[in-house]
XYZ file of C-alpha atoms in Angstrom:
382
model
C -0.057 -0.302 0.208
C 1.330 3.767 -0.284
C 2.451 5.432 2.492
C 0.733 8.017 3.529
C 4.227 10.847 4.300
C 2.701 12.269 7.532
C 1.180 15.553 5.922
C -2.293 16.085 7.471
C -5.228 15.305 5.188
C -6.806 18.659 5.544
C -4.954 21.801 6.714
C -5.555 21.944 10.247
C -8.337 24.533 11.733
C -6.561 27.389 13.318
C -7.611 28.359 17.262
C -9.526 31.719 16.241
C -9.310 33.893 13.525
C -5.924 36.055 12.961
C -6.424 39.844 14.465
C -6.430 42.376 11.316
C -2.973 44.385 11.347
C -0.740 46.247 9.327
C 2.173 44.325 7.417
C 4.900 45.093 7.062
C 8.058 43.618 5.601
C 11.349 42.821 7.888
C 13.744 42.292 5.186
C 12.197 39.758 3.232
C 10.029 38.465 6.087
C 6.652 39.674 6.216
C 5.216 40.543 9.607
C 1.523 41.095 10.242
C -0.933 41.314 7.559
C -1.671 37.371 8.393
C 1.588 36.508 7.204
C 2.772 33.376 8.992
C 3.914 34.470 12.487
C 7.989 34.252 12.397
C 10.357 33.412 15.148
C 12.986 35.733 16.149
C 15.809 35.511 18.932
C 18.558 37.637 19.789
C 22.643 37.286 19.387
C 24.137 37.003 22.924
C 27.731 37.985 21.207
C 29.408 41.391 21.275
C 28.454 42.607 18.519
C 31.843 44.297 17.348
C 33.209 40.895 17.448
C 31.850 40.273 13.207
C 33.181 36.846 13.137
C 31.673 35.240 16.653
C 28.095 37.488 15.301
C 27.982 35.984 11.931
C 28.894 32.529 13.171
C 25.609 32.713 15.748
C 23.390 33.920 13.440
C 24.574 31.444 11.294
C 23.355 28.674 14.063
C 20.172 30.279 14.872
C 19.565 30.366 11.171
C 19.855 26.466 10.872
C 17.581 26.132 14.370
C 15.003 27.653 12.174
C 15.005 31.604 13.339
C 13.652 33.887 10.916
C 14.895 37.082 12.296
C 17.843 38.201 14.285
C 18.295 40.983 16.845
C 22.398 41.859 17.576
C 22.826 44.318 20.628
C 24.367 47.870 19.471
C 25.539 49.470 22.900
C 28.373 51.325 21.027
C 29.809 52.856 18.617
C 32.057 50.015 17.551
C 29.027 47.618 17.588
C 27.693 50.286 15.108
C 30.378 50.113 13.331
C 29.618 46.262 12.905
C 26.425 46.449 11.513
C 27.170 46.878 7.788
C 29.274 43.249 7.207
C 26.774 41.830 9.671
C 23.904 43.066 7.934
C 25.457 42.655 5.104
C 26.693 38.542 5.235
C 23.776 37.644 7.522
C 21.365 35.156 5.994
C 18.264 36.353 7.473
C 17.076 40.218 8.646
C 19.414 41.701 11.029
C 17.441 44.042 13.521
C 19.313 46.481 15.812
C 18.518 46.710 19.164
C 19.396 50.461 20.105
C 19.473 51.754 23.428
C 19.416 55.690 25.115
C 21.713 56.757 21.693
C 19.605 57.974 18.673
C 22.818 58.130 16.367
C 23.307 54.330 16.714
C 19.240 54.155 14.802
C 20.707 56.634 12.103
C 23.775 54.416 11.217
C 21.786 51.173 11.643
C 19.830 52.328 8.661
C 22.657 53.742 7.103
C 23.852 50.181 7.383
C 21.521 48.425 5.885
C 19.991 46.662 9.057
C 16.388 45.491 7.768
C 14.684 47.129 11.268
C 15.527 48.974 14.059
C 14.593 48.502 17.914
C 13.602 51.175 20.222
C 12.612 51.395 23.646
C 10.236 54.358 24.803
C 11.679 54.264 28.222
C 15.088 54.500 27.090
C 15.092 57.347 24.810
C 14.509 60.920 26.393
C 16.984 62.312 24.008
C 15.029 60.932 20.784
C 11.642 62.385 21.064
C 13.259 65.593 19.484
C 14.653 63.021 17.234
C 11.564 61.515 15.721
C 11.184 63.475 12.712
C 14.296 62.486 11.707
C 14.070 58.847 12.029
C 11.040 59.070 10.463
C 12.229 60.813 7.341
C 15.589 58.588 7.571
C 13.430 55.618 7.944
C 10.561 56.180 5.485
C 13.364 56.964 2.856
C 15.395 53.298 3.136
C 11.993 51.248 3.932
C 13.114 50.414 7.565
C 10.409 49.695 9.947
C 10.686 50.798 13.627
C 8.996 48.304 16.620
C 8.829 49.929 19.812
C 9.393 47.769 22.462
C 8.250 48.415 26.281
C 9.780 46.495 28.641
C 8.784 46.137 32.361
C 11.940 46.502 33.806
C 12.752 50.170 31.694
C 9.094 51.636 31.846
C 9.230 55.687 31.515
C 9.306 57.227 34.757
C 6.403 59.146 34.253
C 4.386 56.082 33.837
C 6.032 54.565 36.653
C 4.967 57.582 39.025
C 1.374 57.591 37.404
C 0.432 53.853 37.634
C 2.585 52.911 40.706
C 3.973 50.072 38.585
C 4.408 48.202 35.514
C 0.401 47.658 34.591
C -1.112 46.792 31.611
C -2.275 49.884 30.970
C 1.226 51.386 31.942
C 3.073 49.154 28.901
C 0.417 50.157 27.049
C 0.173 53.661 26.985
C 4.049 53.772 26.510
C 3.759 52.012 23.489
C 1.189 54.150 21.459
C 2.525 57.262 22.827
C 5.422 56.485 21.360
C 3.258 55.303 18.273
C 1.573 58.721 17.965
C 5.055 60.794 17.688
C 6.084 58.659 14.725
C 2.574 59.326 12.876
C 2.897 62.496 13.642
C 5.190 62.521 11.100
C 3.415 60.463 9.026
C 4.932 57.406 9.633
C 3.116 54.020 10.757
C 5.565 51.266 8.896
C 5.741 49.886 12.903
C 5.574 46.840 15.199
C 5.259 46.913 19.148
C 5.835 44.747 22.025
C 4.745 45.226 25.380
C 6.646 43.091 27.497
C 6.885 41.935 31.193
C 8.106 38.767 33.237
C 4.847 38.276 34.415
C 2.557 36.107 31.553
C -0.529 37.590 33.637
C 0.249 41.112 32.735
C 1.965 40.587 30.051
C -1.429 38.572 28.384
C -3.993 41.806 29.576
C -1.012 44.223 28.325
C -1.176 42.524 24.623
C -5.243 42.491 25.029
C -5.920 45.374 25.679
C -2.797 46.995 22.706
C -4.827 45.022 19.965
C -7.914 46.555 20.887
C -6.169 49.879 20.264
C -4.049 49.495 17.320
C -3.512 47.361 14.232
C -0.302 47.516 14.384
C 0.936 44.274 14.073
C 2.384 42.994 17.463
C 6.083 41.050 18.536
C 5.218 38.635 21.880
C 7.201 38.104 24.560
C 8.066 37.170 27.890
C 10.412 39.408 28.898
C 13.370 38.071 31.499
C 11.385 34.497 31.718
C 14.051 32.852 33.778
C 15.956 29.321 33.172
C 15.233 26.781 30.476
C 12.132 24.872 32.204
C 10.755 28.114 33.809
C 11.133 30.006 30.335
C 9.803 27.998 28.668
C 6.322 27.013 30.174
C 5.830 30.810 30.920
C 6.252 31.618 27.079
C 4.322 28.548 25.982
C 1.405 29.572 28.511
C 1.972 33.447 27.316
C 2.231 32.672 23.392
C -0.724 29.727 23.891
C -3.336 32.288 24.978
C -2.776 34.932 22.742
C -2.627 33.176 19.891
C -5.519 31.463 20.469
C -6.978 34.389 20.232
C -5.968 35.937 17.048
C -3.342 37.935 18.784
C 0.394 38.127 17.640
C 2.331 38.740 14.338
C 5.998 37.305 15.834
C 7.661 36.101 18.576
C 10.784 36.019 20.550
C 11.137 33.697 23.356
C 13.434 34.543 26.245
C 16.133 32.345 28.308
C 18.893 32.286 30.010
C 20.078 29.491 27.349
C 21.784 29.320 24.082
C 19.693 31.692 21.491
C 19.157 28.716 19.196
C 17.243 26.661 22.737
C 14.752 29.877 21.949
C 14.030 28.927 18.393
C 13.220 26.188 19.160
C 10.628 26.927 21.639
C 9.700 29.016 19.707
C 8.847 26.764 16.793
C 7.825 24.232 18.603
C 5.119 26.545 20.474
C 4.087 27.309 16.969
C 3.806 24.191 15.559
C 1.737 22.533 18.524
C -0.820 25.246 17.671
C -0.756 24.849 14.597
C 0.268 27.479 12.945
C 3.174 25.974 11.238
C 3.989 22.869 9.321
C 4.954 20.080 12.127
C 8.115 18.781 11.473
C 9.456 15.766 13.772
C 6.950 15.391 16.171
C 7.690 12.493 19.385
C 4.521 11.067 20.621
C 5.637 8.886 24.099
C 3.602 8.168 26.713
C 4.343 9.124 30.645
C 4.977 5.752 31.466
C 2.607 4.311 34.344
C 2.759 0.967 36.228
C 1.335 -0.825 33.115
C 4.456 -0.496 31.352
C 6.335 -2.801 30.705
C 9.637 -0.944 29.165
C 11.882 2.289 30.381
C 9.464 3.634 28.709
C 11.590 7.395 29.485
C 14.788 6.021 27.883
C 13.428 4.384 24.886
C 12.200 7.953 24.407
C 15.066 9.826 24.657
C 16.989 7.101 22.547
C 14.509 7.194 19.923
C 14.867 11.537 20.109
C 18.847 11.262 20.063
C 18.787 9.048 17.211
C 16.898 11.047 14.989
C 17.844 14.647 16.170
C 18.121 16.619 13.390
C 15.917 15.479 11.163
C 13.217 18.080 10.022
C 10.800 16.269 8.038
C 6.757 16.253 9.312
C 6.806 12.470 10.974
C 5.154 11.797 14.154
C 6.839 8.942 15.805
C 5.388 6.772 18.549
C 7.171 5.410 21.270
C 3.983 3.680 23.820
C 5.314 1.335 26.550
C 2.105 -0.411 27.254
C -1.054 -2.845 25.698
C -3.929 -0.282 26.371
C -3.083 2.964 24.678
C -0.001 1.900 23.022
C -1.005 0.229 19.890
C -3.876 2.894 19.818
C -1.248 5.554 19.617
C 0.972 3.894 17.529
C -1.103 3.424 15.156
C -2.408 7.261 14.673
C 1.041 7.991 13.977
C 3.365 8.102 11.183
C 5.580 5.216 12.658
C 5.432 3.964 16.161
C 5.745 1.448 18.481
C 3.456 -0.671 21.208
C 6.294 -2.083 23.483
C 5.236 -5.245 25.988
C 6.119 -8.551 26.873
C 10.396 -8.006 25.716
C 9.130 -7.259 22.262
C 7.550 -4.243 20.359
C 5.784 -3.869 17.479
C 6.323 -1.307 14.794
C 3.831 0.155 12.912
C 3.825 2.380 9.736
C 0.817 4.353 9.221
C -1.571 2.080 10.978
C -0.160 -1.385 9.984
C 2.136 -3.521 12.082
C 5.501 -3.672 9.567
C 7.324 -6.021 12.013
C 7.783 -7.333 15.631
C 11.047 -7.000 16.596
C 12.843 -8.224 20.179
C 13.114 -5.225 22.858
C 16.708 -4.398 22.143
C 16.083 -3.611 18.756
C 13.398 -1.121 19.185
C 15.366 1.705 18.910
C 17.750 0.430 15.964
C 14.397 -0.384 13.870
C 12.566 2.847 14.140
C 15.439 4.600 13.371
C 15.975 2.565 10.410
C 12.394 3.403 9.632
C 12.601 6.724 9.856
C 15.428 7.579 7.929
C 13.456 5.177 5.006
C 10.400 7.534 5.740
C 11.769 10.710 5.466
C 13.726 9.824 2.256
C 10.272 9.112 0.921
C 9.163 11.971 1.961
C 11.911 14.064 0.125
C 11.202 12.102 -3.048
C 7.908 13.251 -2.687
C 8.426 16.659 -1.909
C 10.982 16.698 -5.003
C 8.279 15.393 -7.474
C 10.016 11.267 -7.529
C 7.429 8.700 -7.124
C 6.612 7.103 -3.658
C 7.729 4.494 -1.984
C 4.910 1.433 -1.716
C 4.747 -0.495 1.707
C 3.474 -4.100 1.565
C-alpha cells in the first residue's frame, strides 16, 4: 500500500481568526497582515566581534530562526553593522537604547529594522522627525519595544508600577510621535516577566491599534521555567488571534529559544510540523523503560526536520492505538515491540532492537518524503 507521508489530509483549522493588522516587511520576512507568525531570537555575542556574531547568526538560521536582533550599545557595535547586515542569511534588527545616533547608523548600515525602547529614549523625542524620514527613505520599519523593567518614570509615577495599562500607554504614546510625521511602518511589543500582566497588556493593545505585535515574556527565566511561561502566554494570545511574530526569552543559548518558539507554533497548528515524538508518561502498566526508550529515539532522530510523527509507547492499553495513529510507532510489551507504519504492523522485534528499528524506518520514511516533495514517485509498503 502507498505510504501516507505524514501530511494531514486537511489543513488544521486555526483556533481563532488572526487579528487584522498592518503588514510590514522586515527584510524579506512579512510581519502582520495575515503573514505566518515568524520566530525571532537575539544574539548573545558582542556585536563588534563580527565573526562571532555571524557564526551565531548562522547557528540560529540553521535552527529555524527567521529574524535576528543584535545589540548596539557602543560605537564599535554600530560600526560592525554594515558587514553583519550584508552577510547575515536572515534579516537583522538593530537593538538601540539611549543613543539616537545609532538609529541612523543602523539604517545606513542596511539593517532590516530598528528596535527602540520608549523608556530609554528621552533624547529620541526631538529626533523622531529625522528618524521617521531616514527610516521611510530606506524602507526600514521601527519596533517600539516596551519593557516593564525600563518603563518611563512618568508612567511609573502615574500607575505605581508596570501595569498592563502603563505598558500600553507607553507604546501608543511613542507610536503617536511617529504618526505625527506620517510614519506608521511600526510593530509593537509590550513585554513583562509576568505572563498574566503580559497577556492583559497585549489584549488591550490589540483593541487599540492595528499595528503588528511582537510577542514576548521578557526575562522569562532559565530554560524550563521560561519555556513554560512563554508557552502559556503565547498560547493564550495566539489562540485569540493576537500576535504576528514571537521571541522566546530564555537564560539559555539562543538556538534553544528558536526551538521552543517553533515548537509552540507547531503545537498550535500555526506552522507545518516537523519531527514530533509522541511518548507516554509511563505508569505501572509499562513493561519497558519508556523514559530511556523515548530519550534514545529522540537522540537518534536529532536533526531530522521532516513532517513525521513517531509514537513511542510502553503498554498494551494506549500503545497500539497511539502507534497506529502516528506515521511511525512502536507498542512495547512482553520483551518485544510491534512496529507500526501508518497504522499497519510491519514487523515485531525484540526489545533491544526497537530503537535501531525505529531509526531505520524513520530514515526510510524521511527519504520517501524527500522524494515525494521533489516530484519523485513515492515508495509503497506492502
